[in-house]
Tab-separated table of C-alpha atoms in Angstrom:
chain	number	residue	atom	x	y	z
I	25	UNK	CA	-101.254	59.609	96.441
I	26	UNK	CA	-98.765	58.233	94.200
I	27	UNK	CA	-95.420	58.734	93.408
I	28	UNK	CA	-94.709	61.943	91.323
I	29	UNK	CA	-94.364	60.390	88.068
I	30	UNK	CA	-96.883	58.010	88.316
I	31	UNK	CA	-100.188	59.075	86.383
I	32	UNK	CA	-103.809	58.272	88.609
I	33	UNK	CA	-107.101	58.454	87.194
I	34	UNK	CA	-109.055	60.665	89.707
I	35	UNK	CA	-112.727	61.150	89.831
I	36	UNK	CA	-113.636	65.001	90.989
I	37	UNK	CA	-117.289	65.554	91.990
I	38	UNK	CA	-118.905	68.554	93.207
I	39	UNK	CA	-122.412	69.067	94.507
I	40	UNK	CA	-124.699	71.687	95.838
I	41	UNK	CA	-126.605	74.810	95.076
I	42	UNK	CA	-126.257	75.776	91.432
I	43	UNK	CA	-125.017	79.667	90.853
I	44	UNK	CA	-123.699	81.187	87.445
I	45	UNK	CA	-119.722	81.071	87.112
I	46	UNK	CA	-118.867	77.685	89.321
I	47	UNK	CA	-118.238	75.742	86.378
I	48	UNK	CA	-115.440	78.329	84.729
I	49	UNK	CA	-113.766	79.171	88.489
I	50	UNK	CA	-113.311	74.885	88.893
I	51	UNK	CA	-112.097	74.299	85.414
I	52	UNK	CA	-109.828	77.674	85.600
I	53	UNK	CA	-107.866	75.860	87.863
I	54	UNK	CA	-107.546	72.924	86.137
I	55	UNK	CA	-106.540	74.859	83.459
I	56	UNK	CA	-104.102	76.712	85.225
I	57	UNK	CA	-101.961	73.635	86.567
I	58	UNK	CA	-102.516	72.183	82.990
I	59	UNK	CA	-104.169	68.880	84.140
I	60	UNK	CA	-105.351	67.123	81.827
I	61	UNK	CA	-109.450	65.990	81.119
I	62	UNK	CA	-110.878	62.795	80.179
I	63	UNK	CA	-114.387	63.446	80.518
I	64	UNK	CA	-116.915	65.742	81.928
I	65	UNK	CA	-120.593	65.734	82.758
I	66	UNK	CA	-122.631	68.015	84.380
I	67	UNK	CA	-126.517	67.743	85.671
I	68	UNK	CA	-128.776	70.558	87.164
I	69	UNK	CA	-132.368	69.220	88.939
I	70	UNK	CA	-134.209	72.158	90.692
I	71	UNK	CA	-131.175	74.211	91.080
I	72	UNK	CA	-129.037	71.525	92.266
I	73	UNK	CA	-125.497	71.170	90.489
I	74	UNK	CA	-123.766	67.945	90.318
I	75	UNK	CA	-120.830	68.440	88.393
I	76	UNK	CA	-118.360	65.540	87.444
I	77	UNK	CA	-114.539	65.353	85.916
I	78	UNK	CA	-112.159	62.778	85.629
I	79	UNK	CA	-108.816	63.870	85.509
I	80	UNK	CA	-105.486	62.493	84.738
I	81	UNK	CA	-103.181	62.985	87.798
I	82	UNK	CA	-99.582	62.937	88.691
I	83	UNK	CA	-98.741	62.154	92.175
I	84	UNK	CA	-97.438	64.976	94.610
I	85	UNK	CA	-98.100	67.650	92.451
I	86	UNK	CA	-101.515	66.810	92.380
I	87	UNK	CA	-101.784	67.464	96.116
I	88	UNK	CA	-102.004	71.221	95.427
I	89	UNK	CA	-104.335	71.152	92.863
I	90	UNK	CA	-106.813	69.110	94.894
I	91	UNK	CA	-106.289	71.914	98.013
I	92	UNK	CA	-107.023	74.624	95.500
I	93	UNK	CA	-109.816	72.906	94.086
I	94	UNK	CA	-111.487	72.319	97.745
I	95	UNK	CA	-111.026	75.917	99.083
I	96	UNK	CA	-112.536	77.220	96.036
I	97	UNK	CA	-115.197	74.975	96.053
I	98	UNK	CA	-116.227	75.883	99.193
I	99	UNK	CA	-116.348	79.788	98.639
I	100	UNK	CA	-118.621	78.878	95.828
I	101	UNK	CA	-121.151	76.596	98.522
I	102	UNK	CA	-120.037	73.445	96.925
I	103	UNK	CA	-118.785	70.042	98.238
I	104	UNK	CA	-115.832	68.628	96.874
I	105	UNK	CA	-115.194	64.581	96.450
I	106	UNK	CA	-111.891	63.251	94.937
I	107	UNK	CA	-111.849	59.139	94.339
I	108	UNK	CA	-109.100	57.571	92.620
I	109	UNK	CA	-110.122	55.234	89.445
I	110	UNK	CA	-108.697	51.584	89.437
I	111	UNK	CA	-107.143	50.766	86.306
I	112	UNK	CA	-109.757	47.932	85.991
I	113	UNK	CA	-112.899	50.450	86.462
I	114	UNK	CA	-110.879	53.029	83.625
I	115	UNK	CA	-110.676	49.745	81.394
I	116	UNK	CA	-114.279	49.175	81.798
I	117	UNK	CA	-115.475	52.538	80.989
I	118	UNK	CA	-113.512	52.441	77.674
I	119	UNK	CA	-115.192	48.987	76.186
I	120	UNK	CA	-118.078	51.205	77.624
I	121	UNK	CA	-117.522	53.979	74.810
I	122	UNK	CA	-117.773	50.963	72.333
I	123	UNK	CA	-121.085	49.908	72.892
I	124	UNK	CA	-124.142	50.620	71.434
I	125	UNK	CA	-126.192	53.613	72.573
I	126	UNK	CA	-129.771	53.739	72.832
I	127	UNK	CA	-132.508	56.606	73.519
I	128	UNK	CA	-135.673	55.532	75.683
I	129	UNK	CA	-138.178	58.039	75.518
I	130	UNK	CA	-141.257	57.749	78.334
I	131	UNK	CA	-144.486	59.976	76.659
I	132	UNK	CA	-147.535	60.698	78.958
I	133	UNK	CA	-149.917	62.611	80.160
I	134	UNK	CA	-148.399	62.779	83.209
I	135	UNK	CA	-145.112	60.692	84.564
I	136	UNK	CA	-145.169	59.169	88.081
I	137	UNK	CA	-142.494	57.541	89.812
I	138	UNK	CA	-144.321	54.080	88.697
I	139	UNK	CA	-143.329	54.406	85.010
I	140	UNK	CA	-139.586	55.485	85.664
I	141	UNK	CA	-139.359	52.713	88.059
I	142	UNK	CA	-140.377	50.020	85.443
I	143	UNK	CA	-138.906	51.559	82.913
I	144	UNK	CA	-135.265	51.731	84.580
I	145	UNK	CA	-136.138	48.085	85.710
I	146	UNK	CA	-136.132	47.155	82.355
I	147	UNK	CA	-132.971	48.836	81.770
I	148	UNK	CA	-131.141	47.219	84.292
I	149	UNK	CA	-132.578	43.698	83.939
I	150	UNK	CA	-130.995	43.551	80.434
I	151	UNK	CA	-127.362	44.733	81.947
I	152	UNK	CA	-127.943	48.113	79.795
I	153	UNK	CA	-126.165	51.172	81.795
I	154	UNK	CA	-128.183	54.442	82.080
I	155	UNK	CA	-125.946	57.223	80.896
I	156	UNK	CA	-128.407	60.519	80.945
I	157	UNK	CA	-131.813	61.279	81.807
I	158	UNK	CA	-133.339	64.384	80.883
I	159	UNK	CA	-136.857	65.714	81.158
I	160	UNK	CA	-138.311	67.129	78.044
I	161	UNK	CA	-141.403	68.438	78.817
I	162	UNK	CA	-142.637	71.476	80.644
I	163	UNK	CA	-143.119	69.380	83.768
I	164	UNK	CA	-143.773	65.418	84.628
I	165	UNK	CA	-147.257	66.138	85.999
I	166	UNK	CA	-148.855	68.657	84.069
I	167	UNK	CA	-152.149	70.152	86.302
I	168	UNK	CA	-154.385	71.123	83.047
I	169	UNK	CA	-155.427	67.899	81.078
I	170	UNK	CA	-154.243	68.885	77.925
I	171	UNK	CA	-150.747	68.580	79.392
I	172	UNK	CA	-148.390	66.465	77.815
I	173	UNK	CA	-145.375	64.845	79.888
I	174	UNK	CA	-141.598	63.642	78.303
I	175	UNK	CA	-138.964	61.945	79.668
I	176	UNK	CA	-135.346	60.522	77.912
I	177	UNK	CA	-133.063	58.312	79.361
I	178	UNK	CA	-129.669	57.643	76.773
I	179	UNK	CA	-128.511	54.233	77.771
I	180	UNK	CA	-125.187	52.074	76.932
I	181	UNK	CA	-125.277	48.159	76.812
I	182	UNK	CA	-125.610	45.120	74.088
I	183	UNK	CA	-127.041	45.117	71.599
I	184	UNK	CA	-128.003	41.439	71.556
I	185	UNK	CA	-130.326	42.593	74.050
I	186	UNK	CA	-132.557	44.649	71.655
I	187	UNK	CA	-135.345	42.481	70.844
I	188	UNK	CA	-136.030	41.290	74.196
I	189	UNK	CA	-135.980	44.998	75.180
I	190	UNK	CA	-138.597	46.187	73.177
I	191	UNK	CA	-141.040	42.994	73.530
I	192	UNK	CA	-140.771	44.139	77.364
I	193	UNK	CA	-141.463	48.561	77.087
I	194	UNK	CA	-144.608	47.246	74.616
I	195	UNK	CA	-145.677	45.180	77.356
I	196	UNK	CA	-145.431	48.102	79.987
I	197	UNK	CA	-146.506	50.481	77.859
I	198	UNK	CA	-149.728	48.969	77.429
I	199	UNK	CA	-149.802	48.162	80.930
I	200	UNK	CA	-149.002	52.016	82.390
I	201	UNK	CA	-151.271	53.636	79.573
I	202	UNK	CA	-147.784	54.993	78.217
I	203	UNK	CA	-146.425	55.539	75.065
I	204	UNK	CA	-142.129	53.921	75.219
I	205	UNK	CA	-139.853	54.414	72.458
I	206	UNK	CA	-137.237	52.533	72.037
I	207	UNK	CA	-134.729	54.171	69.164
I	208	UNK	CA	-130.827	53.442	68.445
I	209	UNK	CA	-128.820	56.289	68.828
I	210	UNK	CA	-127.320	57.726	65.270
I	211	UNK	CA	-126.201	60.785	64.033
I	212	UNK	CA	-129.631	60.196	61.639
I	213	UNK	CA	-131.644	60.301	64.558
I	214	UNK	CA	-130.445	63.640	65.301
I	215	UNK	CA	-130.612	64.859	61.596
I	216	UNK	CA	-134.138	63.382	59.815
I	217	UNK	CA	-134.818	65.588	57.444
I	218	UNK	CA	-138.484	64.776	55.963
I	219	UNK	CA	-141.809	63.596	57.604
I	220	UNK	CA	-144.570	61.314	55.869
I	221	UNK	CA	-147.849	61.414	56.877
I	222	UNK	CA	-151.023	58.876	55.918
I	223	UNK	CA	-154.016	61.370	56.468
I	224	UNK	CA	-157.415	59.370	57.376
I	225	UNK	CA	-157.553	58.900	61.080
I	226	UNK	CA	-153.646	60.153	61.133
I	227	UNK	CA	-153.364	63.681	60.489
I	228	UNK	CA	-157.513	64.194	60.579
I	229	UNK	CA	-159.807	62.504	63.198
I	230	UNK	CA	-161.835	60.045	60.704
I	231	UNK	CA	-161.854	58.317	57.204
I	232	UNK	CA	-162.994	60.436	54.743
I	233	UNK	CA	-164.452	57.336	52.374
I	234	UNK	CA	-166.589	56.339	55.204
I	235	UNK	CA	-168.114	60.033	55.175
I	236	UNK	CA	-168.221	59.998	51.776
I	237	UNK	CA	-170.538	56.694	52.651
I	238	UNK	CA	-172.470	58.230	54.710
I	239	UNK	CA	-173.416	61.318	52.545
I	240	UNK	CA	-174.489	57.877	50.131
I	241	UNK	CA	-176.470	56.197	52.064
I	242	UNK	CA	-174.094	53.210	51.943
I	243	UNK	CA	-172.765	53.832	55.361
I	244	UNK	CA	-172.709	50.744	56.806
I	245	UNK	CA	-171.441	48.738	54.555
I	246	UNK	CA	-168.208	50.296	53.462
I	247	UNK	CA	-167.706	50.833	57.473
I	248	UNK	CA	-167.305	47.404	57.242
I	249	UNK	CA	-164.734	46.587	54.348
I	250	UNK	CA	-162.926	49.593	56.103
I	251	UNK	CA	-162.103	48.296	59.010
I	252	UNK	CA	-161.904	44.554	57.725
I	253	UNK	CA	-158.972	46.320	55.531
I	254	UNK	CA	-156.833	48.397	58.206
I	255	UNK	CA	-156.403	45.061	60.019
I	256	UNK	CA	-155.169	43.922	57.020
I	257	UNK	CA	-157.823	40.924	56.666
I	258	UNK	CA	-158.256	42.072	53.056
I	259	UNK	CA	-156.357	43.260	49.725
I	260	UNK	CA	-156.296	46.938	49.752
I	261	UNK	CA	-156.540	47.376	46.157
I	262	UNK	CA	-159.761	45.155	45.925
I	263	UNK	CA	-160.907	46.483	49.210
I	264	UNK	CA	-160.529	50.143	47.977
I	265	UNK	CA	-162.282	49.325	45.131
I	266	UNK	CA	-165.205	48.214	46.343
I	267	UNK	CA	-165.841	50.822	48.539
I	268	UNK	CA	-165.463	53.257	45.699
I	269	UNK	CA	-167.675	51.529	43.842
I	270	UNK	CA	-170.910	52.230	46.207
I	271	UNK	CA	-169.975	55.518	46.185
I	272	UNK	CA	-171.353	55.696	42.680
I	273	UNK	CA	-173.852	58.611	41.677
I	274	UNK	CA	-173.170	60.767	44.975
I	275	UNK	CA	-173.081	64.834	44.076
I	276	UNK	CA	-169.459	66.296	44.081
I	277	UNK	CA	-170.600	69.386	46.102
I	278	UNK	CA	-171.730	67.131	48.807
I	279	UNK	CA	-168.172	65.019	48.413
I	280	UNK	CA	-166.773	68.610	48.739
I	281	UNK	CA	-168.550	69.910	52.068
I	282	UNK	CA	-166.512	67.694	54.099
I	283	UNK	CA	-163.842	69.779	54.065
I	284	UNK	CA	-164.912	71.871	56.627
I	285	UNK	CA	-166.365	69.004	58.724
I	286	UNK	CA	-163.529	66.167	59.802
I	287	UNK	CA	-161.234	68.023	62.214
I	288	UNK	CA	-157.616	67.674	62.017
I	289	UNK	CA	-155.805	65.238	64.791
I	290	UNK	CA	-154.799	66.760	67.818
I	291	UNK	CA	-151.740	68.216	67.649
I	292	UNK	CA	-151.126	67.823	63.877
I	293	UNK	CA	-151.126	71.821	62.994
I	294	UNK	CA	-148.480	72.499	66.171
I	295	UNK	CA	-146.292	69.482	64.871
I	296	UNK	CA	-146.604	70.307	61.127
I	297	UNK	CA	-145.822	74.104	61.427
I	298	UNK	CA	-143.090	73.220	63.614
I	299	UNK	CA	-141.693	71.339	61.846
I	300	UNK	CA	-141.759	73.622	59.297
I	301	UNK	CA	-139.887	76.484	61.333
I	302	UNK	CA	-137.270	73.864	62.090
I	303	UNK	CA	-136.366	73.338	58.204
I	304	UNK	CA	-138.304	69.433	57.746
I	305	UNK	CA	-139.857	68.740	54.527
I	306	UNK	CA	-143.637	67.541	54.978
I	307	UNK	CA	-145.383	65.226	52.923
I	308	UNK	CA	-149.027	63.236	52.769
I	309	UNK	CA	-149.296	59.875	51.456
I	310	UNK	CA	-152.832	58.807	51.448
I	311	UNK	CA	-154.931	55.983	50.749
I	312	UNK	CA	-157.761	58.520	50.565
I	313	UNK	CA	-158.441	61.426	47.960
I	314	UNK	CA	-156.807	64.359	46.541
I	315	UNK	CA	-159.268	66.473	46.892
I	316	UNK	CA	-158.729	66.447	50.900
I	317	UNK	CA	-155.585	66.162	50.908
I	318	UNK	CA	-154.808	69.255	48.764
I	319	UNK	CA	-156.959	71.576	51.143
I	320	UNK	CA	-154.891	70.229	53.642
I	321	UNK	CA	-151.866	71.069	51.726
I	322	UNK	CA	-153.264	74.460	51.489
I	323	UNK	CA	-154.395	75.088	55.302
I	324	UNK	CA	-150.927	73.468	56.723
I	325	UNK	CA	-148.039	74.112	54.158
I	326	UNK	CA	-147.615	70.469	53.761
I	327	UNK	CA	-144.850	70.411	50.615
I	328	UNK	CA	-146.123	66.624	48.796
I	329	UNK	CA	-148.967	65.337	47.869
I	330	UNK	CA	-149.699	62.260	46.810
I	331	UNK	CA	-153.034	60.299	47.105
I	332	UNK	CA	-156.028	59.007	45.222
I	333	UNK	CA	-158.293	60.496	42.678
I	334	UNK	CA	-161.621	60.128	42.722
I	335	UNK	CA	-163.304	60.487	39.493
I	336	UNK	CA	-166.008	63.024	38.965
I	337	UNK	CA	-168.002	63.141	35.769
I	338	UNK	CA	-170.967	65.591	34.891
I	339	UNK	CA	-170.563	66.899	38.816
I	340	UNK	CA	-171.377	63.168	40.252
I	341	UNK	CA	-168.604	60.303	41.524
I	342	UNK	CA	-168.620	57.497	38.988
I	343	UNK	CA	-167.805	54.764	41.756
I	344	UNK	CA	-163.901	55.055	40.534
I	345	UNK	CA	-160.374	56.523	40.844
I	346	UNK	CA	-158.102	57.433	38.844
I	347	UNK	CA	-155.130	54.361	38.499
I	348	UNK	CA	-152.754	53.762	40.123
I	349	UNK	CA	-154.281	53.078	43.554
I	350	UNK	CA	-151.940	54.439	45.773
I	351	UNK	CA	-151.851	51.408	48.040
I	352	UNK	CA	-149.119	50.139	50.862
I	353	UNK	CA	-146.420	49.460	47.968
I	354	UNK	CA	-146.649	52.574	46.081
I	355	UNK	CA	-146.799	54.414	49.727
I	356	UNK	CA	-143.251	53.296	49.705
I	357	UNK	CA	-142.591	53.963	46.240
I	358	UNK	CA	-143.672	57.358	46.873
I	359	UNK	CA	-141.256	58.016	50.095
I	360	UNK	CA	-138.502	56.916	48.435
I	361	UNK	CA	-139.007	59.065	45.417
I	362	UNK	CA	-139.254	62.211	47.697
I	363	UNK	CA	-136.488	61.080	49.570
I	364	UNK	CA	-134.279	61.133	46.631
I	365	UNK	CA	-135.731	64.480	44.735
I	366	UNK	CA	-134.606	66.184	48.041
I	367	UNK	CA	-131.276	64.747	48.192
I	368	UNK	CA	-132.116	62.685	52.033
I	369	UNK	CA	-131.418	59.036	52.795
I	370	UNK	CA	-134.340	56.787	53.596
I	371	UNK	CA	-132.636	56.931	57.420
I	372	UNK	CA	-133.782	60.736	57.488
I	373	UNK	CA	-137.280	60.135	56.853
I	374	UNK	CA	-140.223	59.514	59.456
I	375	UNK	CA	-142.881	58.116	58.367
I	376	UNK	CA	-146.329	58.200	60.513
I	377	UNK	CA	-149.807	55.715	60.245
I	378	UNK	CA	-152.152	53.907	61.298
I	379	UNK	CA	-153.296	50.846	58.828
I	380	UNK	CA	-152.034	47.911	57.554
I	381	UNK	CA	-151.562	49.481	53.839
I	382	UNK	CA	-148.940	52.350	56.197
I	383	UNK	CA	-146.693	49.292	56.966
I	384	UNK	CA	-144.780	49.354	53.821
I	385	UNK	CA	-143.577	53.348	53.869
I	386	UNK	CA	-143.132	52.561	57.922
I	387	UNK	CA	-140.655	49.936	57.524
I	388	UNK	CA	-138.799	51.768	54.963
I	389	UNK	CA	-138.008	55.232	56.569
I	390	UNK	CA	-135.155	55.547	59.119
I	391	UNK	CA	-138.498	56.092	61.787
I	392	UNK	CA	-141.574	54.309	61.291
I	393	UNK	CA	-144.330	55.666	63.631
I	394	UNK	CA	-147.696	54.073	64.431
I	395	UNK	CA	-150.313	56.621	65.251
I	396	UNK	CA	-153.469	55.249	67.434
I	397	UNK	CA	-153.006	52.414	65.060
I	398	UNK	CA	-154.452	49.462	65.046
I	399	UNK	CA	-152.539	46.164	66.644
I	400	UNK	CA	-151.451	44.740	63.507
I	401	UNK	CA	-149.775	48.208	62.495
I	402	UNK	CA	-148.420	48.614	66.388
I	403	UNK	CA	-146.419	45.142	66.228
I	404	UNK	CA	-145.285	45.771	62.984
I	405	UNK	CA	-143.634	49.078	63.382
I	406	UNK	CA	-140.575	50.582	65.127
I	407	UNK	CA	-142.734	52.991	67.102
I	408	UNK	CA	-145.814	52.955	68.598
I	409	UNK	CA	-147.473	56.347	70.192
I	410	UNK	CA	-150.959	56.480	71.410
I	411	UNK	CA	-151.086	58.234	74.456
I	412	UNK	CA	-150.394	62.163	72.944
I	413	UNK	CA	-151.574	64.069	70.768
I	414	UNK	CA	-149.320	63.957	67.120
I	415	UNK	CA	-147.094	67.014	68.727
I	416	UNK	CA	-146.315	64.632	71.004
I	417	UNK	CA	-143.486	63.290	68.045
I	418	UNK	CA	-141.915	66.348	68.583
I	419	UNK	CA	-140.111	65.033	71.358
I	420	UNK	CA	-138.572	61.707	69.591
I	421	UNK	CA	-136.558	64.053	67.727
I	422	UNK	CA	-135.506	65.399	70.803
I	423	UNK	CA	-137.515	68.799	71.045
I	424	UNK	CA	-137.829	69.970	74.235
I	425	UNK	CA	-141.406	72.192	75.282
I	426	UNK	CA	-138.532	75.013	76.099
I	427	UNK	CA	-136.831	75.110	72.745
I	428	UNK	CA	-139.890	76.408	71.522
I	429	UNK	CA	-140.779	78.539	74.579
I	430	UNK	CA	-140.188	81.597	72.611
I	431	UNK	CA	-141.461	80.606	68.759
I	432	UNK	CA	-144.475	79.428	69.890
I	433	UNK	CA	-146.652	82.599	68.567
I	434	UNK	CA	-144.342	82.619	65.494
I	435	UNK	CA	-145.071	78.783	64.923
I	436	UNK	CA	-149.030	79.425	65.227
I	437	UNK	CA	-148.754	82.722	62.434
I	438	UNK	CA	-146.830	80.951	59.944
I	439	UNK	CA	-148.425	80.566	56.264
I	440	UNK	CA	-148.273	77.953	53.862
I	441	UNK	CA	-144.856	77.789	51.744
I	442	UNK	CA	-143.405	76.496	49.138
I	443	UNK	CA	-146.160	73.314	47.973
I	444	UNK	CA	-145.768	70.782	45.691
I	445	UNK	CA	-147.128	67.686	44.078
């Protein structure tokens, strides 16, 4: 040790079998010999403690503390370390505070020690220090197939490294059959507030123009300006409009059975009713119809609206909607008029699609989302999931499967409230 009135920065770490009450008998006598803290961190893995502090330390007197500290330790099954802190390491971990934070989330089906080996690879190649890693899921390898698997690792490091980072977890997520997000750490990414959905092949599994089509007879050929659109090889407005157009003469009850037909994406009634419990607002903006969309308002308490309308004359479609075509711009529009009627910022708002016409709205919210999008859409946005179900955007807002261990059944009962559009 030092001399008595010469402050050390000590390192204290204790390991071993995790019990209730170890935490409060170390820090009590801390506490009592009024030594003061300059961080903490504790971990448990499968009942395992590992329990850190860094102290500031005086010398002789400190001698006493550190005897206490090991006796007691050792009732309680633990192992005691003490390491004093250069001054150079203690300057390093304050530029450390300084730098920017980021949150890597790993989403699976199941997570092996393959994908948390290339993923921390990354990491380190770009100089970026790993801070925390916790698992949010029920477990990494779930054994039914419906399982879903989470992990989160909250990194330090430069920012100038961003760019590079991301172009690398797209790469390995494509490669591992992942899904890697890549998100800066803000108090808005613990607080968003509202969540924006497209609907066709988002929030329900198909297009609902293209089964309009097919009730039509014209199938096939607005299957084809369809998908030449979501890539974004055509205007949307011109695109929409021609597909509307062949729709012409088609019986509004048989535009209205569908209803009952296209099933909703997996996982979009857990996520939206969750959400719901957890205080978000909810909103749809479609390229599609109203007519959909409000039944879906209707089955899943969705609180906005806003989407086309196909016109209906005599109890037939007349080949057109309703202006204006809610296209990729007024998408946008729309998001940012919600966001300010509720009284959020554009940074609490998540948007989540799949086409070229949901780039607009995903650029603009704090969290833009592609959903088993297309490659145009996946490049363009800040996130990318494919590999879960839409629950599965649960955990980049840092819900854990045991946070909702116990609301589950009250999640699944909950009714519609408060709708608007």
């Amino acid at each position: 040790m030092t001399s008595p009135n010469r402050a050390e920065t000590i390192l204290i770490h204790f390991s071993g079998h995790d019990a209730p009450g170890q935490t409060a008998a170390l820090t009590g006598i801390l506490a009592e010999h009024d030594i003061r803290i300059l961080d903490i961190g504790q971990a448990v893995v499968h009942e395992s403690l590992t329990l850190g502090i860094l102290v500031e330390a005086h010398g002789e007197p400190f001698a006493s503390v550190k005897t206490a500290l090991t006796a007691r330790a050792h009732e309680l099954g633990l192992q005691a370390r003490f390491r004093v802190i250069p001054a150079t390491a203690m300057e390093h971990w304050k530029q450390g505070l300084e730098r920017h934070h980021f949150i890597i989330t790993i989403l699976g089906r199941s997570i092996t020690a393959r994908e948390l080996a290339r993923v921390s690879g990354i990491i380190a190649r770009h100089g970026m220090t790993i801070v925390r890693i916790d698992r949010l899921s029920g477990k990494l390898a779930p054994t039914d197939l419906a399982g879903d698997a989470c992990v989160e690792f909250a990194v330090s490091g430069d920012s100038a490294n961003e760019v590079a980072m991301r172009s690398e977890f797209l790469q390995a997520a494509q490669e591992l059959s992942i899904d890697l997000a890549f998100q800066r750490e803000s108090i808005f990414r613990r607080n968003r507030r509202l969540f924006a959905f497209d609907m066709d092949s988002t929030l329900i599994q198909g297009e609902v123009i293209d089964e309009l089509a097919r009730l039509a007879g014209v199938g096939e050929q607005v299957s084809k300006i369809t998908e030449a659109a979501m890539r974004g090889e055509l205007n949307f407005d011109e695109s929409f409009t021609r597909r509307v157009g062949l729709l012409k003469g088609l019986p509004a009850q048989q535009a209205h059975s569908l209803l009952n037909t296209i099933p909703m994406a997996e996982g979009a009634e857990r996520l939206i009713r969750t959400l719901k419990l957890l205080g978000y607002k909810t909103a749809i903006l479609s390229g599609g119809f109203t007519f959909f969309a409000r039944d879906l308002q209707r089955r899943l308490g969705i609180d906005y609206v806003h989407a086309n309308e196909l016109e209906i004359e005599n109890n037939f479609v007349t080949g057109r909607v309703l202006p204006p075509i809610m296209n990729g711009a007024r998408k946008a529009e729309k998001l940012a008029e919600i966001a300010r009627a509720e009284g959020f910022s554009l940074e609490q708002c998540v948007a989540v699609g799949d086409g070229a016409n949901d780039i607009p709205m995903l650029n603009l919210a704090g969290m833009g989302i592609a959903y088993r999008a297309k490659p145009l859409v996946r490049e363009k946005a800040g996130q990318a999931i494919s590999a879960l179900g839409l629950d599965g955007l649960l955990y980049l807002i840092g819900v854990r499967d045991w946070d909702l261990e116990h609301h589950e059944p009250v999640v699944a009962g909950m009714l519609p409230q408060g709708m608007h559009v």
